[in-house]
């Protein structure tokens, strides 16, 4: 699962954002408190239930949005929220296809974003959790997938 999520993220960043990313060797099961970050979150329901999130420091999210839109973005605003939500949506669509070959038995929620100076993203203690650290030119961000056991 980890390798397929990394492969999907690399494809999205390369084709949609013209950015190269690399995965850190280590995969965690626990996320540290998020500082000056924005998270894009999308829910999965159906044969597999869970949540996919992408957690991005503000500085990295601004660079991603600038590349996505092809214009300079200088602060966290609705454009950044929309870009991060769209990233979560694209990653969720890929995870849906990974979990289900035809993808019809899993539904995705609309993406939402959370942003703040310091916040925790609480995990479901009963869920299997994968936290994948990734790096782009501007910095590090993480993709987190939680699936009910």
mmCIF file of C-alpha atoms in Angstrom:
data_model
loop_
_atom_site.group_PDB
_atom_site.id
_atom_site.type_symbol
_atom_site.label_atom_id
_atom_site.label_comp_id
_atom_site.label_asym_id
_atom_site.label_seq_id
_atom_site.Cartn_x
_atom_site.Cartn_y
_atom_site.Cartn_z
ATOM 1 C CA UNK A 1 0.000 0.000 0.000
ATOM 2 C CA UNK A 2 2.778 2.450 0.988
ATOM 3 C CA UNK A 3 4.608 2.086 -2.322
ATOM 4 C CA UNK A 4 1.433 2.515 -4.377
ATOM 5 C CA UNK A 5 0.481 5.690 -2.482
ATOM 6 C CA UNK A 6 3.998 7.070 -3.021
ATOM 7 C CA UNK A 7 3.797 6.185 -6.718
ATOM 8 C CA UNK A 8 0.405 7.949 -7.015
ATOM 9 C CA UNK A 9 1.707 11.039 -5.177
ATOM 10 C CA UNK A 10 4.779 11.218 -7.414
ATOM 11 C CA UNK A 11 2.578 11.003 -10.519
ATOM 12 C CA UNK A 12 0.218 13.736 -9.278
ATOM 13 C CA UNK A 13 3.043 16.082 -8.298
ATOM 14 C CA UNK A 14 4.962 15.456 -11.509
ATOM 15 C CA UNK A 15 2.037 15.803 -13.918
ATOM 16 C CA UNK A 16 -0.144 18.411 -12.172
ATOM 17 C CA UNK A 17 2.366 20.522 -10.236
ATOM 18 C CA UNK A 18 5.546 20.041 -12.269
ATOM 19 C CA UNK A 19 7.280 19.212 -8.976
ATOM 20 C CA UNK A 20 9.398 16.211 -8.127
ATOM 21 C CA UNK A 21 8.976 14.595 -4.726
ATOM 22 C CA UNK A 22 10.785 11.815 -2.929
ATOM 23 C CA UNK A 23 9.714 9.528 -0.130
ATOM 24 C CA UNK A 24 11.661 9.201 3.063
ATOM 25 C CA UNK A 25 12.734 5.660 3.792
ATOM 26 C CA UNK A 26 10.882 5.533 7.078
ATOM 27 C CA UNK A 27 7.115 5.111 7.372
ATOM 28 C CA UNK A 28 5.608 6.149 10.682
ATOM 29 C CA UNK A 29 2.397 5.202 12.403
ATOM 30 C CA UNK A 30 2.232 8.378 14.474
ATOM 31 C CA UNK A 31 2.028 11.997 13.427
ATOM 32 C CA UNK A 32 3.581 14.809 15.459
ATOM 33 C CA UNK A 33 1.623 17.996 16.246
ATOM 34 C CA UNK A 34 1.269 20.133 13.150
ATOM 35 C CA UNK A 35 2.762 23.642 13.302
ATOM 36 C CA UNK A 36 1.952 26.400 10.777
ATOM 37 C CA UNK A 37 0.369 23.791 8.529
ATOM 38 C CA UNK A 38 -2.670 23.035 6.416
ATOM 39 C CA UNK A 39 -4.301 19.605 6.085
ATOM 40 C CA UNK A 40 -6.493 18.385 3.249
ATOM 41 C CA UNK A 41 -8.804 15.587 4.409
ATOM 42 C CA UNK A 42 -11.085 13.229 2.496
ATOM 43 C CA UNK A 43 -13.223 10.380 3.829
ATOM 44 C CA UNK A 44 -13.644 6.918 2.338
ATOM 45 C CA UNK A 45 -16.856 4.912 2.816
ATOM 46 C CA UNK A 46 -18.026 1.571 1.511
ATOM 47 C CA UNK A 47 -16.121 -1.703 1.533
ATOM 48 C CA UNK A 48 -13.169 0.186 3.023
ATOM 49 C CA UNK A 49 -13.789 2.965 5.539
ATOM 50 C CA UNK A 50 -11.252 5.521 6.580
ATOM 51 C CA UNK A 51 -9.666 8.899 6.090
ATOM 52 C CA UNK A 52 -6.874 10.111 3.864
ATOM 53 C CA UNK A 53 -5.086 13.349 4.783
ATOM 54 C CA UNK A 54 -2.219 15.335 3.384
ATOM 55 C CA UNK A 55 -0.484 17.563 5.945
ATOM 56 C CA UNK A 56 1.584 20.394 4.484
ATOM 57 C CA UNK A 57 3.537 23.177 6.209
ATOM 58 C CA UNK A 58 2.296 26.629 5.097
ATOM 59 C CA UNK A 59 5.562 27.429 3.280
ATOM 60 C CA UNK A 60 5.334 24.221 1.243
ATOM 61 C CA UNK A 61 1.595 24.642 0.591
ATOM 62 C CA UNK A 62 2.212 28.138 -0.789
ATOM 63 C CA UNK A 63 4.909 26.787 -3.158
ATOM 64 C CA UNK A 64 2.640 23.922 -4.255
ATOM 65 C CA UNK A 65 -0.264 26.300 -4.914
ATOM 66 C CA UNK A 66 1.981 28.702 -6.850
ATOM 67 C CA UNK A 67 3.107 25.835 -9.053
ATOM 68 C CA UNK A 68 -0.448 24.468 -9.377
ATOM 69 C CA UNK A 69 -1.897 27.827 -10.435
ATOM 70 C CA UNK A 70 1.125 29.086 -12.375
ATOM 71 C CA UNK A 71 1.206 32.356 -10.407
ATOM 72 C CA UNK A 72 2.823 33.667 -7.253
ATOM 73 C CA UNK A 73 0.882 33.045 -4.060
ATOM 74 C CA UNK A 74 2.257 34.763 -0.968
ATOM 75 C CA UNK A 75 -0.043 33.784 1.890
ATOM 76 C CA UNK A 76 -2.475 31.123 3.023
ATOM 77 C CA UNK A 77 -5.760 32.008 1.357
ATOM 78 C CA UNK A 78 -8.711 30.338 -0.366
ATOM 79 C CA UNK A 79 -6.515 29.431 -3.369
ATOM 80 C CA UNK A 80 -4.188 27.443 -1.082
ATOM 81 C CA UNK A 81 -7.155 25.795 0.668
ATOM 82 C CA UNK A 82 -8.622 24.816 -2.714
ATOM 83 C CA UNK A 83 -5.271 23.453 -3.983
ATOM 84 C CA UNK A 84 -4.697 21.373 -0.840
ATOM 85 C CA UNK A 85 -8.288 20.100 -0.952
ATOM 86 C CA UNK A 86 -7.814 19.147 -4.610
ATOM 87 C CA UNK A 87 -4.582 17.307 -3.754
ATOM 88 C CA UNK A 88 -6.465 15.336 -1.090
ATOM 89 C CA UNK A 89 -9.189 14.602 -3.640
ATOM 90 C CA UNK A 90 -6.720 13.349 -6.270
ATOM 91 C CA UNK A 91 -4.872 11.206 -3.723
ATOM 92 C CA UNK A 92 -8.201 9.877 -2.410
ATOM 93 C CA UNK A 93 -9.207 8.873 -5.937
ATOM 94 C CA UNK A 94 -5.954 6.968 -6.341
ATOM 95 C CA UNK A 95 -6.319 5.243 -2.957
ATOM 96 C CA UNK A 96 -9.878 4.293 -3.918
ATOM 97 C CA UNK A 97 -8.527 2.620 -7.060
ATOM 98 C CA UNK A 98 -5.765 0.896 -5.077
ATOM 99 C CA UNK A 99 -8.210 -0.522 -2.526
ATOM 100 C CA UNK A 100 -10.807 -1.600 -5.059
ATOM 101 C CA UNK A 101 -9.949 -2.636 -8.600
ATOM 102 C CA UNK A 102 -13.160 -1.225 -10.064
ATOM 103 C CA UNK A 103 -13.428 1.609 -7.499
ATOM 104 C CA UNK A 104 -17.214 1.422 -7.474
ATOM 105 C CA UNK A 105 -17.638 0.042 -3.988
ATOM 106 C CA UNK A 106 -15.905 2.954 -2.241
ATOM 107 C CA UNK A 107 -17.275 6.497 -2.086
ATOM 108 C CA UNK A 108 -15.251 9.613 -1.318
ATOM 109 C CA UNK A 109 -16.459 12.578 0.710
ATOM 110 C CA UNK A 110 -15.894 16.128 -0.431
ATOM 111 C CA UNK A 111 -12.423 17.311 0.616
ATOM 112 C CA UNK A 112 -12.074 19.658 3.584
ATOM 113 C CA UNK A 113 -9.103 21.645 4.807
ATOM 114 C CA UNK A 114 -7.883 22.555 8.282
ATOM 115 C CA UNK A 115 -5.207 25.186 8.853
ATOM 116 C CA UNK A 116 -3.582 26.624 11.929
ATOM 117 C CA UNK A 117 -0.483 27.604 13.869
ATOM 118 C CA UNK A 118 -0.504 24.497 16.107
ATOM 119 C CA UNK A 119 -2.957 21.625 15.995
ATOM 120 C CA UNK A 120 -3.181 17.896 16.417
ATOM 121 C CA UNK A 121 -4.772 15.575 13.928
ATOM 122 C CA UNK A 122 -6.400 12.928 16.100
ATOM 123 C CA UNK A 123 -6.266 9.427 14.786
ATOM 124 C CA UNK A 124 -8.810 6.717 15.283
ATOM 125 C CA UNK A 125 -7.124 4.353 17.743
ATOM 126 C CA UNK A 126 -8.822 1.344 16.152
ATOM 127 C CA UNK A 127 -7.678 2.190 12.633
ATOM 128 C CA UNK A 128 -4.614 0.986 10.792
ATOM 129 C CA UNK A 129 -2.540 4.085 10.140
ATOM 130 C CA UNK A 130 0.214 4.761 7.629
ATOM 131 C CA UNK A 131 2.082 8.082 7.769
ATOM 132 C CA UNK A 132 4.331 8.660 4.755
ATOM 133 C CA UNK A 133 6.858 11.512 4.949
ATOM 134 C CA UNK A 134 7.589 13.049 1.547
ATOM 135 C CA UNK A 135 9.975 15.777 0.476
ATOM 136 C CA UNK A 136 9.817 18.344 -2.316
ATOM 137 C CA UNK A 137 12.217 21.175 -3.100
ATOM 138 C CA UNK A 138 10.530 23.500 -0.589
ATOM 139 C CA UNK A 139 10.291 21.088 2.337
ATOM 140 C CA UNK A 140 8.692 18.034 3.847
ATOM 141 C CA UNK A 141 5.025 17.075 4.058
ATOM 142 C CA UNK A 142 3.122 13.905 4.962
ATOM 143 C CA UNK A 143 0.341 11.741 3.642
ATOM 144 C CA UNK A 144 -1.647 9.858 6.258
ATOM 145 C CA UNK A 145 -4.064 7.017 5.573
ATOM 146 C CA UNK A 146 -6.276 5.515 8.262
ATOM 147 C CA UNK A 147 -8.396 2.481 7.478
ATOM 148 C CA UNK A 148 -10.757 0.716 9.847
ATOM 149 C CA UNK A 149 -9.558 -2.774 10.746
#
